Amino acid sequence: MSSTRVGLRLAACLLNISKARKKDVVESIARAAVADDNGQSRAQTTVLNIFSDYDYNRSVITISAPIDGLGSSVTAACIKAFSLIDMETHDGVHPCLGAVDLVPIYPLCGVSVSECARVARGISQDLAALVPGCSFFLFGKADEPEERGLAQKRKDLGWFRKDTVDVEAIRPDVGGGPSRRYGLTGIGASPYVMNCNCTLDTQDLSVAKEIASAIRATSKGGIPGVQAMAFPHNGKVEVACNVESIEDTEVAPPIDEGLEFFSYKILGQSYSYALPRSIESRIQMLAARHGLATAGTALIGFTPLECKRLAEYAILHNIGEFWKHRKGVFM
């Protein structure tokens, strides 16, 4: 059944929190998105997936709902996360800015990026009022008027480092100066961004950094829409990629470089993203030049159309905690 036929205008939040090593804490944050403290369900909201990485001590919670209700569900999950995560005791390989690290809002069906930006700004304002001491920077379409992307805003602000950062020197977009407990949270809106991480069978971080640099969209010959970093991970190293959906232009993707792209439309606007298997192939090719092999690739969550399809199913069947039921259900 199509979301258009039943009037669902869907968006998603891939909520990034700085906690992975306590499953009960992560799941309580996910549950807060779909039910209040009394167990009353939030209508038409679902948590599709929870991806937790022990080394990174970071989890990504995929929340989806109609655009008009997504903000309140995400706000509730963030409030719960702020109450349970203390950045002063946080330890993990992945750089992070805050207890609630990122709150990106993405359109799925019948929703514009501008609408997602309004929701993102509303979440930041609500949280600033409800959780004293929280601080936020805005990115993407929510960052008015410059609309700077996440990578640029992070560069402008610097990574949060609880032991060295001059907290008082940071000037957030919303809220007061960052506290040591909560850190700094990024909230924004853009076309859908996937996370695709490829592990190299080595402990040589310098090689992984070289490969990450080579595939970035900003590098000559890089992959359009890809941002990449390299980190130690489970005794090896990992090239972690953000894979952006980019607006189609008259310039075709460089398919002659062996890259494959998938195109889709929302409200008549066409977007394309590099396929994970294509990113993996490029990394494998670059690794082979160093005599290395890859040791697996993980897609964190879903592609945009998978996210849309599963959200439609979960909401229409009233499955709020979909992450518990996902296996064997409409895939």
mmCIF file of C-alpha atoms in Angstrom:
data_model
loop_
_atom_site.group_PDB
_atom_site.id
_atom_site.type_symbol
_atom_site.label_atom_id
_atom_site.label_comp_id
_atom_site.label_asym_id
_atom_site.label_seq_id
_atom_site.Cartn_x
_atom_site.Cartn_y
_atom_site.Cartn_z
ATOM 1 C CA MET A 1 0.000 0.000 0.000
ATOM 2 C CA SER A 2 1.427 3.371 -1.008
ATOM 3 C CA SER A 3 1.952 6.143 1.547
ATOM 4 C CA THR A 4 0.509 8.554 -1.035
ATOM 5 C CA ARG A 5 -2.773 6.623 -1.130
ATOM 6 C CA VAL A 6 -3.242 6.925 2.634
ATOM 7 C CA GLY A 7 -1.997 10.497 2.865
ATOM 8 C CA LEU A 8 1.289 9.925 4.705
ATOM 9 C CA ARG A 9 3.880 12.652 4.177
ATOM 10 C CA LEU A 10 6.910 10.961 5.635
ATOM 11 C CA ALA A 11 10.258 12.108 6.960
ATOM 12 C CA ALA A 12 12.997 10.382 8.932
ATOM 13 C CA CYS A 13 15.568 11.238 11.576
ATOM 14 C CA LEU A 14 18.788 9.233 11.852
ATOM 15 C CA LEU A 15 19.428 10.176 15.469
ATOM 16 C CA ASN A 16 23.123 9.820 16.410
ATOM 17 C CA ILE A 17 23.758 9.420 20.146
ATOM 18 C CA SER A 18 27.051 8.989 22.004
ATOM 19 C CA LYS A 19 26.145 5.684 23.646
ATOM 20 C CA ALA A 20 26.363 2.085 22.448
ATOM 21 C CA ARG A 21 27.790 -0.030 25.245
ATOM 22 C CA LYS A 22 24.617 -0.183 27.328
ATOM 23 C CA LYS A 23 21.829 -1.730 25.276
ATOM 24 C CA ASP A 24 19.155 -0.907 27.840
ATOM 25 C CA VAL A 25 20.045 2.791 27.735
ATOM 26 C CA VAL A 26 20.011 2.909 23.922
ATOM 27 C CA GLU A 27 16.685 1.076 23.699
ATOM 28 C CA SER A 28 15.078 3.304 26.346
ATOM 29 C CA ILE A 29 16.003 6.304 24.178
ATOM 30 C CA ALA A 30 14.490 4.588 21.127
ATOM 31 C CA ARG A 31 11.298 3.757 23.041
ATOM 32 C CA ALA A 32 10.928 7.394 24.094
ATOM 33 C CA ALA A 33 10.418 8.259 20.426
ATOM 34 C CA VAL A 34 7.358 5.997 20.127
ATOM 35 C CA ALA A 35 5.758 6.158 23.596
ATOM 36 C CA ASP A 36 5.604 8.542 26.543
ATOM 37 C CA ASP A 37 6.666 7.718 30.114
ATOM 38 C CA ASN A 38 3.246 6.236 30.797
ATOM 39 C CA GLY A 39 3.557 3.843 27.865
ATOM 40 C CA GLN A 40 1.075 5.760 25.714
ATOM 41 C CA SER A 41 2.025 5.294 22.078
ATOM 42 C CA ARG A 42 2.847 8.255 19.877
ATOM 43 C CA ALA A 43 0.564 7.882 16.871
ATOM 44 C CA GLN A 44 2.160 7.074 13.507
ATOM 45 C CA THR A 45 5.741 6.997 14.754
ATOM 46 C CA THR A 46 8.123 4.081 14.332
ATOM 47 C CA VAL A 47 11.731 3.275 15.161
ATOM 48 C CA LEU A 48 12.885 1.245 12.188
ATOM 49 C CA ASN A 49 16.406 0.373 13.239
ATOM 50 C CA ILE A 50 19.042 0.700 15.957
ATOM 51 C CA PHE A 51 22.677 0.367 14.934
ATOM 52 C CA SER A 52 25.183 0.385 17.792
ATOM 53 C CA ASP A 53 28.964 0.250 17.490
ATOM 54 C CA TYR A 54 30.894 -0.704 20.625
ATOM 55 C CA ASP A 55 34.277 0.715 19.591
ATOM 56 C CA TYR A 56 32.750 3.992 18.474
ATOM 57 C CA ASN A 57 30.402 4.018 21.507
ATOM 58 C CA ARG A 58 27.851 5.494 19.147
ATOM 59 C CA SER A 59 24.365 4.448 18.070
ATOM 60 C CA VAL A 60 22.187 5.510 15.155
ATOM 61 C CA ILE A 61 18.430 5.278 15.793
ATOM 62 C CA THR A 62 16.234 5.531 12.677
ATOM 63 C CA ILE A 63 12.950 7.266 13.557
ATOM 64 C CA SER A 64 10.218 7.874 10.995
ATOM 65 C CA ALA A 65 6.811 9.574 11.139
ATOM 66 C CA PRO A 66 4.637 11.946 9.153
ATOM 67 C CA ILE A 67 6.406 15.297 9.020
ATOM 68 C CA ASP A 68 3.856 16.997 11.295
ATOM 69 C CA GLY A 69 4.541 14.557 14.130
ATOM 70 C CA LEU A 70 8.217 13.742 13.704
ATOM 71 C CA GLY A 71 9.465 16.750 15.669
ATOM 72 C CA SER A 72 7.729 15.833 18.919
ATOM 73 C CA SER A 73 8.891 12.211 18.701
ATOM 74 C CA VAL A 74 12.510 13.175 18.066
ATOM 75 C CA THR A 75 12.384 15.802 20.817
ATOM 76 C CA ALA A 76 11.178 13.172 23.303
ATOM 77 C CA ALA A 77 14.005 10.799 22.328
ATOM 78 C CA CYS A 78 16.566 13.598 22.700
ATOM 79 C CA ILE A 79 15.264 14.561 26.150
ATOM 80 C CA LYS A 80 15.640 10.958 27.266
ATOM 81 C CA ALA A 81 19.155 10.790 25.791
ATOM 82 C CA PHE A 82 20.248 13.982 27.541
ATOM 83 C CA SER A 83 19.031 12.535 30.835
ATOM 84 C CA LEU A 84 21.028 9.304 30.405
ATOM 85 C CA ILE A 85 24.284 10.253 28.634
ATOM 86 C CA ASP A 86 27.084 12.230 30.272
ATOM 87 C CA MET A 87 29.803 13.486 27.950
ATOM 88 C CA GLU A 88 32.201 13.918 30.865
ATOM 89 C CA THR A 89 32.404 10.129 31.193
ATOM 90 C CA HIS A 90 32.059 9.306 27.482
ATOM 91 C CA ASP A 91 34.776 7.225 25.846
ATOM 92 C CA GLY A 92 34.809 6.103 22.229
ATOM 93 C CA VAL A 93 36.927 6.020 19.069
ATOM 94 C CA HIS A 94 34.529 8.071 16.940
ATOM 95 C CA PRO A 95 34.853 11.854 17.348
ATOM 96 C CA CYS A 96 31.703 13.405 18.744
ATOM 97 C CA LEU A 97 30.385 16.799 19.667
ATOM 98 C CA GLY A 98 27.643 15.972 22.145
ATOM 99 C CA ALA A 99 25.633 13.423 24.111
ATOM 100 C CA VAL A 100 23.030 13.756 21.381
ATOM 101 C CA ASP A 101 25.524 14.213 18.580
ATOM 102 C CA LEU A 102 23.474 14.659 15.413
ATOM 103 C CA VAL A 103 19.785 15.146 14.625
ATOM 104 C CA PRO A 104 19.450 15.111 10.822
ATOM 105 C CA ILE A 105 15.948 15.313 9.335
ATOM 106 C CA TYR A 106 15.427 13.816 5.857
ATOM 107 C CA PRO A 107 12.408 13.788 3.510
ATOM 108 C CA LEU A 108 11.050 10.387 2.486
ATOM 109 C CA CYS A 109 7.754 10.991 0.693
ATOM 110 C CA GLY A 110 5.666 14.058 -0.131
ATOM 111 C CA VAL A 111 7.898 16.338 1.948
ATOM 112 C CA SER A 112 10.391 19.026 0.935
ATOM 113 C CA VAL A 113 13.805 19.619 2.461
ATOM 114 C CA SER A 114 12.562 23.086 3.457
ATOM 115 C CA GLU A 115 9.786 21.513 5.540
ATOM 116 C CA CYS A 116 12.376 19.267 7.195
ATOM 117 C CA ALA A 117 14.451 22.354 7.961
ATOM 118 C CA ARG A 118 11.516 23.982 9.760
ATOM 119 C CA VAL A 119 11.084 20.830 11.845
ATOM 120 C CA ALA A 120 14.810 20.752 12.633
ATOM 121 C CA ARG A 121 14.819 24.358 13.810
ATOM 122 C CA GLY A 122 11.710 23.684 15.896
ATOM 123 C CA ILE A 123 13.402 20.726 17.606
ATOM 124 C CA SER A 124 16.422 22.863 18.507
ATOM 125 C CA GLN A 125 14.239 25.599 19.975
ATOM 126 C CA ASP A 126 12.073 23.165 21.942
ATOM 127 C CA LEU A 127 15.074 21.333 23.380
ATOM 128 C CA ALA A 128 16.819 24.574 24.319
ATOM 129 C CA ALA A 129 13.726 25.526 26.320
ATOM 130 C CA LEU A 130 13.102 22.090 27.844
ATOM 131 C CA VAL A 131 16.677 21.016 28.710
ATOM 132 C CA PRO A 132 18.667 23.874 30.272
ATOM 133 C CA GLY A 133 22.336 23.698 29.318
ATOM 134 C CA CYS A 134 21.797 22.199 25.866
ATOM 135 C CA SER A 135 23.436 23.886 22.887
ATOM 136 C CA PHE A 136 22.880 23.442 19.165
ATOM 137 C CA PHE A 137 24.420 24.256 15.813
ATOM 138 C CA LEU A 138 22.318 24.142 12.675
ATOM 139 C CA PHE A 139 23.466 22.641 9.383
ATOM 140 C CA GLY A 140 22.205 22.070 5.878
ATOM 141 C CA LYS A 141 18.906 23.716 4.938
ATOM 142 C CA ALA A 142 18.275 24.558 8.611
ATOM 143 C CA ASP A 143 21.348 26.812 8.683
ATOM 144 C CA GLU A 144 19.870 30.075 7.461
ATOM 145 C CA PRO A 145 20.883 31.866 5.376
ATOM 146 C CA GLU A 146 24.237 30.220 4.516
ATOM 147 C CA GLU A 147 22.940 26.606 4.455
ATOM 148 C CA ARG A 148 26.376 25.262 5.318
ATOM 149 C CA GLY A 149 26.728 21.486 5.241
ATOM 150 C CA LEU A 150 27.573 19.318 8.225
ATOM 151 C CA ALA A 151 31.245 18.933 7.308
ATOM 152 C CA GLN A 152 31.716 22.693 7.031
ATOM 153 C CA LYS A 153 29.900 23.448 10.288
ATOM 154 C CA ARG A 154 31.950 20.832 12.122
ATOM 155 C CA LYS A 155 35.121 22.352 10.724
ATOM 156 C CA ASP A 156 34.003 25.838 11.746
ATOM 157 C CA LEU A 157 33.171 24.741 15.298
ATOM 158 C CA GLY A 158 35.803 22.065 15.933
ATOM 159 C CA TRP A 159 35.198 18.610 17.394
ATOM 160 C CA PHE A 160 34.022 18.525 20.995
ATOM 161 C CA ARG A 161 36.887 17.498 23.269
ATOM 162 C CA LYS A 162 35.920 17.428 26.923
ATOM 163 C CA ASP A 163 39.535 17.667 28.092
ATOM 164 C CA THR A 164 40.792 20.536 25.912
ATOM 165 C CA VAL A 165 37.887 22.489 24.421
ATOM 166 C CA ASP A 166 37.319 26.074 25.517
ATOM 167 C CA VAL A 167 33.597 25.664 26.118
ATOM 168 C CA GLU A 168 33.018 29.350 26.754
ATOM 169 C CA ALA A 169 34.522 30.242 23.355
ATOM 170 C CA ILE A 170 31.867 28.294 21.413
ATOM 171 C CA ARG A 171 28.928 30.345 20.200
ATOM 172 C CA PRO A 172 26.088 27.999 19.295
ATOM 173 C CA ASP A 173 23.250 28.855 16.917
ATOM 174 C CA VAL A 174 20.600 27.959 19.496
ATOM 175 C CA GLY A 175 20.900 27.804 23.297
ATOM 176 C CA GLY A 176 23.659 28.969 25.600
ATOM 177 C CA GLY A 177 27.294 27.885 25.694
ATOM 178 C CA PRO A 178 27.775 24.082 25.717
ATOM 179 C CA SER A 179 27.929 22.337 29.069
ATOM 180 C CA ARG A 180 30.434 19.614 29.864
ATOM 181 C CA ARG A 181 27.633 17.097 30.373
ATOM 182 C CA TYR A 182 25.681 17.686 27.157
ATOM 183 C CA GLY A 183 28.309 19.017 24.751
ATOM 184 C CA LEU A 184 27.116 20.430 21.439
ATOM 185 C CA THR A 185 24.388 18.941 19.235
ATOM 186 C CA GLY A 186 24.083 19.340 15.474
ATOM 187 C CA ILE A 187 20.549 19.634 14.092
ATOM 188 C CA GLY A 188 19.845 20.026 10.412
ATOM 189 C CA ALA A 189 18.035 19.001 7.250
ATOM 190 C CA SER A 190 19.106 17.809 3.825
ATOM 191 C CA PRO A 191 18.271 15.166 1.238
ATOM 192 C CA TYR A 192 18.765 11.682 2.675
ATOM 193 C CA VAL A 193 22.271 10.670 3.809
ATOM 194 C CA MET A 194 23.262 7.017 4.238
ATOM 195 C CA ASN A 195 26.201 5.733 6.262
ATOM 196 C CA CYS A 196 28.369 3.092 4.582
ATOM 197 C CA ASN A 197 31.435 1.806 6.457
ATOM 198 C CA CYS A 198 34.114 -0.401 4.892
ATOM 199 C CA THR A 199 36.682 -2.231 7.037
ATOM 200 C CA LEU A 200 40.242 -2.704 5.805
ATOM 201 C CA ASP A 201 42.207 -5.796 6.808
ATOM 202 C CA THR A 202 45.011 -3.804 8.379
ATOM 203 C CA GLN A 203 45.836 -1.683 11.408
ATOM 204 C CA ASP A 204 47.583 0.945 9.280
ATOM 205 C CA LEU A 205 45.482 4.058 9.911
ATOM 206 C CA SER A 206 47.586 6.167 7.540
ATOM 207 C CA VAL A 207 46.561 4.003 4.572
ATOM 208 C CA ALA A 208 42.898 4.201 5.580
ATOM 209 C CA LYS A 209 43.147 7.995 5.826
ATOM 210 C CA GLU A 210 44.714 8.120 2.369
ATOM 211 C CA ILE A 211 41.863 6.042 0.933
ATOM 212 C CA ALA A 212 39.221 8.127 2.751
ATOM 213 C CA SER A 213 40.745 11.274 1.282
ATOM 214 C CA ALA A 214 40.808 9.803 -2.225
ATOM 215 C CA ILE A 215 37.096 8.926 -2.307
ATOM 216 C CA ARG A 216 35.777 12.200 -0.870
ATOM 217 C CA ALA A 217 33.659 14.251 -3.217
ATOM 218 C CA THR A 218 35.958 17.217 -2.604
ATOM 219 C CA SER A 219 38.988 15.321 -3.953
ATOM 220 C CA LYS A 220 39.916 15.101 -7.613
ATOM 221 C CA GLY A 221 38.414 11.858 -8.877
ATOM 222 C CA GLY A 222 36.389 11.442 -5.678
ATOM 223 C CA ILE A 223 32.880 10.031 -5.511
ATOM 224 C CA PRO A 224 30.090 12.641 -5.764
ATOM 225 C CA GLY A 225 28.132 12.971 -2.535
ATOM 226 C CA VAL A 226 30.625 11.046 -0.392
ATOM 227 C CA GLN A 227 32.279 12.330 2.774
ATOM 228 C CA ALA A 228 34.743 9.934 4.387
ATOM 229 C CA MET A 229 36.866 9.549 7.514
ATOM 230 C CA ALA A 230 39.076 6.747 8.836
ATOM 231 C CA PHE A 231 39.174 5.322 12.360
ATOM 232 C CA PRO A 232 40.607 2.348 14.271
ATOM 233 C CA HIS A 233 37.853 -0.245 14.580
ATOM 234 C CA ASN A 234 37.741 -3.697 16.187
ATOM 235 C CA GLY A 235 41.473 -4.244 15.786
ATOM 236 C CA LYS A 236 41.491 -3.099 12.154
ATOM 237 C CA VAL A 237 40.714 0.260 10.511
ATOM 238 C CA GLU A 238 37.479 1.440 8.936
ATOM 239 C CA VAL A 239 36.679 3.941 6.216
ATOM 240 C CA ALA A 240 33.394 5.496 7.356
ATOM 241 C CA CYS A 241 31.401 7.206 4.609
ATOM 242 C CA ASN A 242 28.453 9.570 4.629
ATOM 243 C CA VAL A 243 26.695 9.038 1.306
ATOM 244 C CA GLU A 244 24.587 12.048 0.389
ATOM 245 C CA SER A 245 21.648 12.115 -1.973
ATOM 246 C CA ILE A 246 22.575 14.913 -4.337
ATOM 247 C CA GLU A 247 20.254 16.865 -6.591
ATOM 248 C CA ASP A 248 20.501 15.723 -10.197
ATOM 249 C CA THR A 249 22.043 18.211 -12.590
ATOM 250 C CA GLU A 250 22.706 18.283 -16.292
ATOM 251 C CA VAL A 251 26.131 16.801 -15.608
ATOM 252 C CA ALA A 252 25.902 12.999 -15.515
ATOM 253 C CA PRO A 253 27.724 11.047 -12.769
ATOM 254 C CA PRO A 254 31.134 9.714 -13.893
ATOM 255 C CA ILE A 255 29.930 6.242 -14.797
ATOM 256 C CA ASP A 256 33.082 5.724 -16.842
ATOM 257 C CA GLU A 257 34.949 5.519 -13.536
ATOM 258 C CA GLY A 258 33.039 2.358 -12.650
ATOM 259 C CA LEU A 259 30.660 4.146 -10.305
ATOM 260 C CA GLU A 260 26.971 3.272 -10.122
ATOM 261 C CA PHE A 261 24.276 5.687 -8.988
ATOM 262 C CA PHE A 262 20.620 5.257 -8.069
ATOM 263 C CA SER A 263 18.093 7.985 -8.833
ATOM 264 C CA TYR A 264 14.748 8.712 -7.165
ATOM 265 C CA LYS A 265 12.256 11.572 -6.917
ATOM 266 C CA ILE A 266 10.478 13.432 -4.113
ATOM 267 C CA LEU A 267 7.927 16.115 -5.017
ATOM 268 C CA GLY A 268 9.259 16.155 -8.564
ATOM 269 C CA GLN A 269 12.865 16.774 -7.491
ATOM 270 C CA SER A 270 15.342 14.140 -8.679
ATOM 271 C CA TYR A 271 18.166 12.918 -6.449
ATOM 272 C CA SER A 272 20.986 10.425 -6.945
ATOM 273 C CA TYR A 273 23.351 8.616 -4.603
ATOM 274 C CA ALA A 274 26.343 6.378 -5.136
ATOM 275 C CA LEU A 275 25.476 2.734 -4.558
ATOM 276 C CA PRO A 276 27.203 1.154 -1.523
ATOM 277 C CA ARG A 277 28.555 -1.675 -3.658
ATOM 278 C CA SER A 278 30.149 0.892 -5.937
ATOM 279 C CA ILE A 279 31.785 2.672 -2.992
ATOM 280 C CA GLU A 280 33.012 -0.665 -1.673
ATOM 281 C CA SER A 281 34.504 -1.530 -5.089
ATOM 282 C CA ARG A 282 36.374 1.769 -5.228
ATOM 283 C CA ILE A 283 37.771 1.214 -1.718
ATOM 284 C CA GLN A 284 38.781 -2.344 -2.629
ATOM 285 C CA MET A 285 40.603 -1.064 -5.710
ATOM 286 C CA LEU A 286 42.487 1.560 -3.690
ATOM 287 C CA ALA A 287 43.287 -0.936 -0.920
ATOM 288 C CA ALA A 288 44.656 -3.433 -3.448
ATOM 289 C CA ARG A 289 47.219 -0.850 -4.548
ATOM 290 C CA HIS A 290 48.627 -1.114 -1.020
ATOM 291 C CA GLY A 291 48.468 -4.915 -1.062
ATOM 292 C CA LEU A 292 45.444 -4.911 1.244
ATOM 293 C CA ALA A 293 42.010 -6.510 1.200
ATOM 294 C CA THR A 294 38.749 -5.358 2.728
ATOM 295 C CA ALA A 295 37.119 -7.251 5.588
ATOM 296 C CA GLY A 296 33.464 -6.337 5.161
ATOM 297 C CA THR A 297 31.150 -3.411 4.483
ATOM 298 C CA ALA A 298 28.171 -2.319 6.580
ATOM 299 C CA LEU A 299 25.262 -0.099 5.540
ATOM 300 C CA ILE A 300 24.054 1.702 8.667
ATOM 301 C CA GLY A 301 20.294 1.650 8.345
ATOM 302 C CA PHE A 302 18.698 1.800 4.913
ATOM 303 C CA THR A 303 18.740 3.352 1.486
ATOM 304 C CA PRO A 304 16.172 6.177 1.074
ATOM 305 C CA LEU A 305 13.610 3.962 -0.681
ATOM 306 C CA GLU A 306 14.077 1.110 1.821
ATOM 307 C CA CYS A 307 13.534 3.571 4.654
ATOM 308 C CA LYS A 308 10.359 4.893 3.001
ATOM 309 C CA ARG A 309 8.960 1.421 2.297
ATOM 310 C CA LEU A 310 9.603 0.107 5.791
ATOM 311 C CA ALA A 311 8.232 3.262 7.401
ATOM 312 C CA GLU A 312 5.007 2.925 5.396
ATOM 313 C CA TYR A 313 4.649 -0.680 6.482
ATOM 314 C CA ALA A 314 5.430 -0.069 10.160
ATOM 315 C CA ILE A 315 3.148 2.949 10.478
ATOM 316 C CA LEU A 316 0.238 1.398 8.590
ATOM 317 C CA HIS A 317 0.521 -1.699 10.812
ATOM 318 C CA ASN A 318 1.033 0.337 14.003
ATOM 319 C CA ILE A 319 4.449 -1.167 14.786
ATOM 320 C CA GLY A 320 6.241 1.459 16.850
ATOM 321 C CA GLU A 321 9.177 -0.728 17.910
ATOM 322 C CA PHE A 322 9.772 -2.043 14.427
ATOM 323 C CA TRP A 323 13.459 -2.691 15.095
ATOM 324 C CA LYS A 324 12.402 -5.642 17.262
ATOM 325 C CA HIS A 325 10.246 -7.176 14.536
ATOM 326 C CA ARG A 326 12.183 -6.302 11.418
ATOM 327 C CA LYS A 327 13.539 -9.763 10.569
ATOM 328 C CA GLY A 328 11.033 -11.758 8.590
ATOM 329 C CA VAL A 329 8.651 -8.810 8.212
ATOM 330 C CA PHE A 330 8.114 -7.233 4.778
ATOM 331 C CA MET A 331 11.644 -6.801 3.486
#
